[in-house]
Amino acid sequence: MLVNLGAVASYLKEHDNYTILTHAHPDGDTLGSGFGLCLALRSMGKKANVINEEELPRKFLYLDVEKQDFEEQTVVAVDIADTALMGKGVEAEYAKRVDLSIDHHGSNRQYAALNFIDSAAAAAAEIIVELVELMGVEITKDIADRLYTGISTDTGCFRYANVTPKTHLLAAQLMGYGADAAKINTLMFETKTRTYAALERLALDGMEFYYDGKCAIVTITRDMFAKSGSDETECDGIAALSRQIEGVLVGITLRERHDGTYKASIRSHDPVDASAICARLGGGGHRNAAGCSLPYDTVEEAKAKLIETVGEFI
Amino acid sequence: MLVNLGAVASYLKEHDNYTILTHAHPDGDTLGSGFGLCLALRSMGKKANVINEEELPRKFLYLDVEKQDFEEQTVVAVDIADTALMGKGVEAEYAKRVDLSIDHHGSNRQYAALNFIDSAAAAAAEIIVELVELMGVEITKDIADRLYTGISTDTGCFRYANVTPKTHLLAAQLMGYGADAAKINTLMFETKTRTYAALERLALDGMEFYYDGKCAIVTITRDMFAKSGSDETECDGIAALSRQIEGVLVGITLRERHDGTYKASIRSHDPVDASAICARLGGGGHRNAAGCSLPYDTVEEAKAKLIETVGEFI
């Protein structure tokens, strides 16, 4: 059932002992929203924990809060469009019993008993800011830091087309509550590990162009992970780089996974719809940022299939 | 004389036939503020032009407005801390007769008859937004695009420590007036020429670390310019890259100039003071971003001198 934000606030006030689910391969928005909501619930006297399929990536450790010990009664999903995105362990445990889902993906599959979806929100954290205020909870610096992180990371630091005037108003508000925007943005956007920097160089050295430079493709092989000392947890930033080249409408990052299959991240400029390209290949996502898996044996096969498909869209 | 913003608004309403000066090596803030103010004055029925020492860099051409023909009566400087920053030609012509200066640099030398300086503003464009409103001028999409550009570029798209809640409130307001934030940010932050991207890769491939990884140095030789097809007009972005590596306190970019001398750009994280390092070598700048010239015959000599000097500061 779809509900409005007032109903979400009432529901959260009336229940207790929360497990907050965040999506696998966690980003700043699912974690910032999850931990921000967790702290808000705790300051209302509730018990709440955040869980994730994986260990927190090192760069997001500052968002973490200490676990509480209690018997779980209520399950809330944040920024999860589909139960398949929870990761296998969390999905097996929780998929069929999510009480409330709060999300900003238009593609949300409404798998929960109660679903609040606002696809106009640039980040799930935008929704959480309003929700926390509706619940009458004071936004502390700790809450503000987490919700600012969600908004900042899901908008590329206010750079992307999903930013609205409201996004800036909420950022102003969170800074007013003490969010340390400069420190958060340095951590999120201005810090690369040496291993990641080495991987980025190896990957960009092999960038190839197709369709008169309208499509750029970068391939990350397991061999590059080995050479650079980097791994899959820190290679998300590379996806955006190929689209930055002047004239490129479709930027593709093709990554060889641990199990030998391939994952493509596609970034596009309008009028090209990245989610349409990925949908054709069994994946999905947003209009300008989408992804899909490619079950091929060799990188050449995966690349050929991608380039052929992209050709139908540019 | 120092004046307040109300006095600036009154002054601009009472005068006419404006020449608006912007600083040499123009950036998005001086140009966005200058052209934004120019359009606001014109919509009040005044005549106004913006001038700059150089031709507009290609990436800023969208800010340009058509020149008007009139006899100049009033000279306004925007975002210019010192007449020496006007460039030689503009300085010779105007330095001694600036009627009004509007700036956000605390270091402003108050060279004009009337000076308005607000060092809490992240960008000169923040001041112009308020000024235009004080003058009762409607902010059109054309004005909003220019002022948004100023704010966005001078804050690294809301990433730097100079951003305040007010910065976000003004951005929200300008988007409400029609500023095409996503398009502007794509142009300013997400677009690299293929030649620049090639230069960046060549330069980063040669990155070296010193002092246990606390100092990173990138060298750009004339040979790299030749190989990549890039040139000195588009290599400013590289300077920030070495400081992004985790653990690096001092990131140096050493560039071989056309005349065979060397120019160093130094970026630091606190507590290291880049301007102090550069001052030792005859240069200067801000605390975390500074530069100097190195009159050596070989890149090895220039690099050795730099590294030795940096060693005294970390």
XYZ file of C-alpha atoms in Angstrom:
628
model
C 0.000 0.000 0.000
C 1.194 3.500 -0.824
C 1.096 5.928 2.099
C 1.905 9.621 2.592
C 4.685 11.017 4.750
C 2.306 11.916 7.577
C 1.276 8.274 7.812
C 4.925 7.227 7.863
C 5.612 9.606 10.754
C 2.604 8.282 12.711
C 3.592 4.687 12.044
C 7.128 5.250 13.286
C 5.893 6.995 16.426
C 3.528 4.106 17.215
C 5.995 1.241 16.752
C 9.337 0.254 18.248
C 12.412 -2.009 18.042
C 13.432 -1.161 14.501
C 15.700 -2.929 12.074
C 16.541 -0.534 9.264
C 17.624 -2.209 6.036
C 20.016 -0.539 3.604
C 20.934 -1.738 0.134
C 23.909 -3.920 -0.772
C 26.994 -2.198 -2.233
C 25.954 0.608 0.090
C 26.358 4.240 -0.885
C 26.255 7.459 1.099
C 22.516 7.874 0.661
C 21.304 4.484 1.876
C 23.739 4.623 4.829
C 23.285 8.314 5.625
C 19.495 7.917 5.493
C 19.549 4.667 7.471
C 21.833 5.865 10.258
C 20.192 9.301 10.316
C 16.753 7.720 10.763
C 18.208 5.313 13.347
C 19.517 8.201 15.486
C 16.233 10.088 15.130
C 14.254 7.040 16.316
C 16.618 6.541 19.232
C 16.211 10.165 20.276
C 12.443 9.439 20.437
C 13.264 6.715 22.980
C 12.951 3.854 20.483
C 15.403 1.016 19.880
C 16.860 0.886 16.382
C 19.707 -0.694 14.409
C 20.851 -0.429 10.815
C 21.908 -3.534 8.962
C 23.625 -4.133 5.667
C 24.588 -7.248 3.720
C 28.255 -6.239 3.848
C 30.749 -4.671 6.191
C 30.668 -0.900 5.897
C 33.145 0.372 3.318
C 35.975 2.165 5.111
C 35.085 5.569 3.676
C 31.615 5.411 5.249
C 32.720 4.332 8.728
C 32.101 7.840 10.087
C 28.367 7.277 9.553
C 28.251 4.160 11.732
C 26.538 4.088 15.137
C 26.923 1.508 17.895
C 24.537 -1.441 17.729
C 21.791 -1.804 20.339
C 20.599 -5.075 21.822
C 16.834 -5.705 21.553
C 14.248 -8.002 20.042
C 13.344 -6.807 16.562
C 9.684 -5.886 15.996
C 9.562 -3.560 13.002
C 11.448 -3.698 9.705
C 12.028 -0.524 7.674
C 13.809 -0.410 4.289
C 15.509 2.803 3.185
C 16.567 3.618 -0.389
C 15.898 0.061 -1.588
C 13.914 -0.089 -4.835
C 13.696 -3.872 -4.983
C 14.297 -6.684 -2.490
C 16.910 -8.109 -4.870
C 19.060 -5.070 -4.034
C 19.271 -6.042 -0.363
C 21.933 -8.650 -1.029
C 21.306 -12.379 -0.764
C 21.529 -12.810 3.014
C 19.359 -9.821 3.911
C 16.907 -10.637 1.149
C 16.458 -14.232 2.381
C 15.899 -13.019 5.930
C 13.740 -9.929 5.360
C 12.303 -9.659 1.832
C 8.873 -10.990 2.763
C 8.444 -9.044 5.970
C 9.310 -5.410 5.362
C 6.776 -3.299 7.249
C 7.685 0.060 5.765
C 9.747 1.151 2.790
C 10.940 4.728 2.288
C 12.458 5.388 -1.117
C 13.073 7.921 -3.884
C 13.359 5.533 -6.851
C 10.443 5.790 -9.269
C 11.139 2.150 -10.103
C 10.381 1.018 -6.516
C 8.504 -2.287 -6.564
C 6.342 -1.636 -3.499
C 7.376 -4.855 -1.768
C 6.602 -3.580 1.741
C 3.316 -3.487 3.664
C 3.507 0.321 3.625
C 5.410 2.153 0.900
C 6.378 5.813 0.712
C 7.971 6.760 -2.607
C 8.911 10.278 -3.685
C 10.739 10.125 -6.989
C 11.139 13.919 -7.025
C 13.538 13.662 -4.076
C 17.169 13.772 -5.206
C 18.106 11.478 -2.324
C 16.305 9.292 0.176
C 17.920 11.552 2.770
C 15.779 14.465 1.511
C 12.729 12.472 2.559
C 14.266 11.583 5.923
C 14.934 15.269 6.720
C 11.258 16.048 6.244
C 10.182 12.906 8.073
C 12.353 13.671 11.101
C 10.902 17.168 11.260
C 7.355 15.813 10.919
C 8.033 13.513 13.863
C 9.063 16.548 15.897
C 12.589 15.281 16.477
C 15.366 17.858 16.895
C 18.027 17.429 14.212
C 21.317 17.090 16.089
C 24.747 17.549 14.463
C 25.085 13.735 14.302
C 21.795 13.394 12.437
C 22.590 16.394 10.223
C 26.004 14.967 9.219
C 24.383 11.705 8.117
C 21.514 13.267 6.186
C 23.831 15.824 4.549
C 26.025 12.911 3.441
C 23.016 11.266 1.806
C 22.032 14.378 -0.108
C 25.564 15.328 -1.078
C 26.605 11.890 -2.318
C 23.431 11.151 -4.300
C 23.681 14.469 -6.141
C 27.432 14.356 -6.907
C 27.678 17.282 -4.472
C 24.776 19.248 -5.987
C 26.051 18.696 -9.501
C 23.478 16.387 -11.075
C 20.145 16.988 -12.786
C 18.225 15.540 -9.815
C 18.988 18.635 -7.709
C 15.987 20.914 -7.095
C 15.687 24.177 -5.175
C 14.397 22.064 -2.302
C 17.653 20.076 -2.269
C 19.570 23.305 -1.606
C 17.063 24.470 1.011
C 17.456 21.189 2.899
C 21.264 21.418 2.652
C 21.137 24.951 4.086
C 18.957 23.669 6.908
C 21.293 20.738 7.692
C 24.333 23.043 7.705
C 22.398 25.241 10.090
C 21.963 22.213 12.369
C 25.716 21.724 12.335
C 26.450 19.376 9.412
C 30.180 19.656 8.682
C 29.732 19.974 4.936
C 33.346 20.821 4.061
C 34.757 17.855 5.968
C 32.165 15.445 4.574
C 32.738 16.621 1.010
C 36.529 16.334 1.358
C 36.087 12.727 2.512
C 33.501 11.846 -0.121
C 34.814 13.717 -3.153
C 38.394 14.829 -2.608
C 40.013 11.709 -1.201
C 41.341 8.784 -3.194
C 43.313 5.849 -1.839
C 46.629 5.246 -3.597
C 45.344 1.862 -4.746
C 42.207 3.456 -6.206
C 44.265 6.167 -7.911
C 46.471 3.468 -9.453
C 43.398 1.531 -10.644
C 41.906 4.670 -12.135
C 45.073 5.306 -14.142
C 45.231 1.736 -15.433
C 41.552 1.844 -16.415
C 41.711 5.242 -18.125
C 44.839 4.255 -20.047
C 42.672 1.739 -21.874
C 39.709 4.004 -22.631
C 38.282 3.372 -26.116
C 35.935 5.464 -28.215
C 33.163 4.324 -30.579
C 30.537 5.992 -32.764
C 32.590 9.102 -33.590
C 33.498 9.626 -29.945
C 29.876 9.556 -28.750
C 30.527 6.382 -26.750
C 33.527 5.852 -24.480
C 34.261 2.569 -22.765
C 36.607 1.780 -19.914
C 37.336 -1.800 -18.912
C 38.438 -2.875 -15.447
C 39.853 -6.387 -15.376
C 40.746 -8.581 -12.434
C 44.312 -8.200 -13.571
C 44.042 -4.422 -13.006
C 42.684 -4.993 -9.512
C 45.692 -7.231 -8.818
C 48.225 -4.785 -10.289
C 46.837 -1.752 -8.463
C 46.064 -3.451 -5.165
C 42.526 -2.046 -5.414
C 39.283 -4.019 -5.318
C 35.621 -3.835 -6.271
C 34.636 -1.949 -3.122
C 36.372 1.202 -4.256
C 35.896 1.353 -8.013
C 32.493 3.072 -8.162
C 34.011 6.462 -8.916
C 35.438 5.321 -12.228
C 32.003 4.956 -13.837
C 31.498 8.718 -14.089
C 34.853 9.460 -15.717
C 34.257 8.343 -19.286
C 31.109 10.454 -19.633
C 33.147 13.565 -18.780
C 34.992 13.546 -22.099
C 33.671 16.230 -24.425
C 31.360 14.767 -27.068
C 30.663 11.562 -25.157
C 26.935 10.836 -24.774
C 27.326 7.357 -23.323
C 30.146 6.465 -20.931
C 30.511 2.791 -20.069
C 32.559 1.117 -17.385
C 32.813 -2.631 -17.833
C 34.070 -4.427 -14.759
C 35.184 -8.013 -14.483
C 33.707 -9.475 -11.340
C 35.281 -11.864 -8.902
C 33.213 -14.707 -10.372
C 34.370 -13.933 -13.926
C 31.085 -12.382 -15.107
C 30.870 -8.718 -16.146
C 29.043 -5.731 -14.738
C 28.446 -2.639 -16.863
C 27.820 0.815 -15.407
C 26.393 3.193 -17.981
C 26.316 6.966 -17.607
C 24.634 9.093 -20.267
C 23.960 12.655 -21.248
C 20.497 13.523 -22.574
C 18.902 12.658 -24.918
C 20.364 9.169 -24.392
C 18.519 7.120 -21.776
C 20.978 4.872 -19.914
C 18.204 2.979 -18.153
C 16.655 2.042 -21.520
C 19.997 0.648 -22.710
C 20.393 -1.341 -19.492
C 16.785 -2.533 -19.561
C 17.501 -4.054 -22.998
C 20.318 -6.014 -21.314
C 18.294 -7.109 -18.306
C 19.370 -4.293 -15.965
C 17.944 -0.948 -14.929
C 18.473 2.292 -13.071
C 17.991 5.993 -13.593
C 17.794 7.899 -16.876
C 21.432 9.025 -16.801
C 22.960 6.357 -14.550
C 22.123 2.686 -14.900
C 23.717 -0.743 -14.807
C 23.425 -4.347 -15.918
C 25.132 -7.721 -15.627
C 26.613 -9.426 -18.664
C 26.887 -13.196 -18.444
C 29.626 -13.647 -21.048
C 32.812 -15.700 -20.930
C 35.199 -13.084 -22.258
C 35.520 -9.350 -21.981
C 35.468 -9.102 -25.782
C 32.029 -10.733 -25.972
C 30.647 -8.534 -23.209
C 32.070 -5.405 -24.806
C 30.777 -6.309 -28.262
C 27.254 -6.865 -26.936
C 27.333 -3.540 -25.090
C 28.596 -1.535 -28.026
C 26.082 -3.125 -30.367
C 23.235 -2.274 -27.970
C 24.448 1.287 -27.412
C 24.492 1.725 -31.191
C 20.697 1.436 -31.262
C 20.369 4.374 -28.887
C 22.764 6.988 -30.281
C 35.783 54.586 1.156
C 33.983 51.484 2.415
C 30.228 51.515 1.770
C 27.322 49.173 2.556
C 25.235 47.310 0.004
C 22.333 49.780 0.232
C 24.699 52.569 -0.810
C 25.942 50.446 -3.704
C 22.356 49.910 -4.887
C 21.583 53.642 -4.664
C 24.793 54.541 -6.486
C 24.045 52.158 -9.345
C 20.478 53.479 -9.675
C 21.712 57.073 -9.879
C 24.462 56.581 -12.476
C 24.634 55.265 -16.007
C 26.852 54.079 -18.905
C 28.759 51.385 -17.051
C 31.998 49.623 -17.843
C 32.263 46.538 -15.630
C 35.805 45.267 -15.110
C 36.568 41.582 -14.476
C 39.913 40.048 -13.499
C 42.528 38.598 -15.875
C 42.667 34.798 -16.281
C 38.922 35.084 -15.764
C 36.981 32.464 -13.832
C 33.282 31.699 -13.556
C 32.759 34.058 -10.647
C 34.242 37.249 -12.069
C 32.498 36.632 -15.417
C 29.209 35.369 -13.985
C 29.067 38.309 -11.577
C 30.105 40.825 -14.240
C 27.678 39.696 -16.925
C 24.903 39.128 -14.378
C 25.272 42.677 -13.072
C 25.499 43.968 -16.656
C 22.142 42.391 -17.564
C 20.543 43.669 -14.359
C 21.696 47.239 -15.110
C 20.413 46.988 -18.670
C 17.015 45.815 -17.462
C 16.910 49.049 -15.392
C 17.293 50.945 -18.678
C 21.010 51.622 -18.199
C 23.828 51.048 -20.680
C 26.480 48.552 -19.559
C 29.361 46.472 -20.935
C 31.738 43.954 -19.387
C 35.397 44.024 -20.313
C 38.282 41.657 -19.699
C 41.991 41.737 -20.510
C 41.686 38.554 -22.562
C 39.305 36.869 -24.960
C 36.737 34.823 -23.080
C 37.886 31.221 -22.603
C 35.757 28.920 -24.742
C 34.115 27.223 -21.760
C 32.723 30.565 -20.529
C 31.329 31.788 -23.858
C 27.764 30.998 -22.742
C 28.025 33.828 -20.205
C 28.809 36.483 -22.818
C 26.342 39.217 -23.797
C 26.391 41.443 -26.846
C 28.332 44.696 -26.476
C 26.441 48.024 -26.414
C 27.651 51.257 -27.960
C 27.791 54.237 -25.592
C 30.106 56.727 -23.959
C 31.470 55.307 -20.712
C 30.670 57.291 -17.551
C 30.982 54.876 -14.627
C 33.565 52.145 -13.920
C 32.709 49.185 -11.680
C 35.148 46.388 -10.735
C 33.783 42.972 -9.798
C 35.736 40.235 -7.951
C 39.057 42.112 -8.336
C 41.078 42.272 -5.107
C 43.920 44.356 -6.544
C 44.360 46.444 -9.692
C 47.373 44.256 -10.594
C 44.884 41.419 -11.190
C 43.143 43.341 -13.983
C 45.847 42.440 -16.485
C 48.296 44.972 -17.883
C 46.092 46.617 -20.510
C 43.011 47.051 -18.323
C 45.134 48.153 -15.376
C 46.863 50.873 -17.398
C 43.520 52.167 -18.655
C 41.358 51.907 -15.535
C 43.339 51.338 -12.313
C 43.214 54.966 -11.199
C 39.567 55.623 -12.008
C 37.442 52.800 -10.621
C 34.283 54.365 -9.172
C 32.953 51.291 -7.397
C 34.467 47.925 -6.468
C 32.358 44.939 -5.377
C 34.380 42.039 -4.009
C 34.479 39.099 -1.628
C 38.257 38.876 -1.056
C 39.310 39.864 2.459
C 42.622 40.930 0.900
C 40.920 43.594 -1.273
C 43.110 46.715 -1.440
C 40.252 49.255 -1.601
C 41.580 50.921 -4.749
C 38.181 52.318 -5.827
C 36.365 55.503 -4.773
C 33.630 53.321 -3.215
C 34.405 49.806 -2.000
C 31.985 47.091 -0.924
C 33.758 44.006 0.466
C 32.055 40.997 2.042
C 34.649 38.343 2.791
C 31.969 36.012 4.205
C 30.484 35.634 0.718
C 31.680 32.407 -0.936
C 31.539 34.146 -4.327
C 31.208 37.695 -5.626
C 28.029 36.412 -7.275
C 26.451 35.926 -3.833
C 26.781 39.670 -3.328
C 25.375 40.441 -6.773
C 22.254 38.343 -6.104
C 21.484 40.438 -3.047
C 22.404 43.661 -4.818
C 20.117 42.954 -7.765
C 17.254 42.243 -5.383
C 17.972 45.426 -3.428
C 17.768 47.397 -6.681
C 14.329 45.873 -7.265
C 15.335 44.198 -10.515
C 13.574 40.979 -11.472
C 16.062 38.122 -11.786
C 15.509 36.653 -15.243
C 16.725 33.215 -16.310
C 19.656 34.903 -18.099
C 20.720 36.720 -14.953
C 20.140 33.622 -12.799
C 22.305 31.422 -15.058
C 25.217 33.855 -14.745
C 24.990 34.335 -10.993
C 24.527 30.599 -10.404
C 27.704 30.020 -12.453
C 29.596 32.406 -10.184
C 28.478 30.678 -7.008
C 28.913 27.163 -8.324
C 32.405 27.679 -9.770
C 33.848 29.563 -6.778
C 32.704 26.822 -4.376
C 33.810 23.797 -6.429
C 30.080 23.130 -6.810
C 29.266 23.582 -3.109
C 32.196 21.411 -2.067
C 34.605 23.852 -0.403
C 34.848 25.233 3.110
C 33.646 28.676 1.957
C 30.058 27.407 1.507
C 27.574 28.673 4.097
C 23.853 27.975 4.541
C 23.286 31.276 2.727
C 25.175 29.963 -0.311
C 22.641 27.144 -0.592
C 19.684 29.472 -0.017
C 20.863 31.733 -2.851
C 21.387 28.723 -5.121
C 17.832 27.570 -4.373
C 16.562 31.049 -5.209
C 18.489 31.217 -8.507
C 17.216 27.778 -9.534
C 13.723 29.053 -8.747
C 14.357 31.941 -11.149
C 15.259 29.420 -13.840
C 19.021 28.879 -13.548
C 19.813 25.686 -15.455
C 22.036 24.271 -12.731
C 22.459 20.799 -14.210
C 23.543 22.137 -17.608
C 25.915 24.695 -16.082
C 27.522 22.127 -13.778
C 27.946 19.640 -16.599
C 29.785 22.302 -18.606
C 31.876 23.534 -15.686
C 32.671 20.284 -13.870
C 31.811 17.270 -15.987
C 33.350 18.154 -19.324
C 36.928 17.442 -20.338
C 38.302 17.820 -23.826
C 39.862 14.646 -25.197
C 43.205 16.452 -25.361
C 42.963 17.469 -21.700
C 41.938 13.956 -20.674
C 44.964 12.572 -22.533
C 47.275 15.093 -20.845
C 45.835 14.218 -17.443
C 46.562 10.538 -18.005
C 50.137 11.198 -19.135
C 50.753 13.450 -16.154
C 49.218 11.102 -13.572
C 51.133 8.137 -14.957
C 54.290 9.845 -13.755
C 53.089 10.822 -10.271
C 55.827 10.373 -7.645
C 55.596 10.251 -3.870
C 58.032 11.589 -1.289
C 58.221 11.795 2.516
C 56.258 8.599 3.194
C 53.528 9.570 0.764
C 52.908 12.962 2.373
C 54.086 14.755 -0.768
C 52.949 13.846 -4.294
C 54.397 15.460 -7.383
C 53.121 15.446 -10.948
C 55.240 16.816 -13.780
C 53.816 18.178 -17.034
C 56.468 18.529 -19.726
C 56.264 20.234 -23.093
C 56.607 16.769 -24.560
C 53.333 15.776 -22.824
C 51.589 18.823 -24.274
C 52.800 17.772 -27.717
C 51.791 14.116 -27.287
C 48.321 14.905 -25.933
C 47.546 17.854 -28.190
C 46.662 19.863 -25.082
C 48.167 23.195 -24.017
C 48.696 25.440 -20.993
C 45.237 27.035 -21.265
C 43.501 23.844 -20.166
C 45.803 22.282 -17.591
C 44.580 24.121 -14.467
C 42.478 21.177 -13.324
C 45.470 18.878 -12.891
C 46.843 20.811 -9.920
C 44.101 19.565 -7.578
C 44.531 15.892 -8.429
C 47.682 14.977 -6.523
C 46.327 16.381 -3.247
C 43.338 14.017 -3.523
C 45.458 10.948 -2.791
C 44.916 9.684 0.727
C 47.786 10.639 3.037
C 49.064 13.423 0.783
C 49.448 16.728 2.605
C 51.207 18.563 -0.217
C 50.298 17.980 -3.861
C 52.584 19.605 -6.413
C 52.126 20.081 -10.112
C 55.310 21.144 -11.884
C 54.691 22.480 -15.366
C 57.260 23.186 -18.036
C 56.442 26.505 -19.618
C 56.659 27.513 -23.231
C 59.868 29.433 -22.455
C 61.491 26.444 -20.770
C 61.139 27.722 -17.191
C 58.984 25.910 -14.636
C 55.828 26.828 -12.788
C 54.801 24.978 -9.627
C 51.220 24.818 -8.342
C 51.038 23.645 -4.760
C 47.889 22.389 -3.044
C 47.966 21.466 0.621
C 45.830 20.064 3.378
C 46.079 21.657 6.812
C 48.284 22.003 8.773
C 50.620 22.557 5.811
C 50.575 26.121 4.479
C 51.092 26.099 0.696
C 51.490 29.875 0.554
C 54.405 29.688 3.026
C 56.176 27.090 0.866
C 55.646 29.217 -2.235
C 56.703 32.401 -0.434
C 60.053 30.711 0.303
C 60.431 30.202 -3.440
C 59.374 33.716 -4.420
C 55.687 33.000 -5.038
C 52.474 33.274 -3.055
C 48.748 32.543 -2.884
C 46.183 31.176 -0.453
C 46.843 28.882 2.504
C 45.856 25.695 0.646
C 46.461 26.764 -2.961
C 49.554 28.673 -4.028
C 52.129 28.872 -6.796
C 55.638 29.960 -7.761
C 58.028 30.147 -10.707
C 61.242 28.124 -10.764
C 64.028 29.516 -12.966
C 65.958 26.273 -13.443
C 67.367 24.713 -16.588
C 66.132 21.174 -16.064
C 63.062 19.591 -14.587
C 65.303 17.584 -12.238
C 66.764 20.744 -10.708
C 63.338 22.362 -10.322
C 61.908 19.216 -8.769
C 64.839 18.786 -6.371
C 64.512 22.374 -5.141
C 60.765 21.944 -4.609
C 61.069 18.686 -2.718
C 63.851 20.024 -0.533
C 61.729 23.089 0.337
C 58.596 21.045 1.006
C 60.656 18.894 3.386
C 61.019 21.857 5.733
C 57.242 22.166 6.044
C 56.033 18.591 6.599
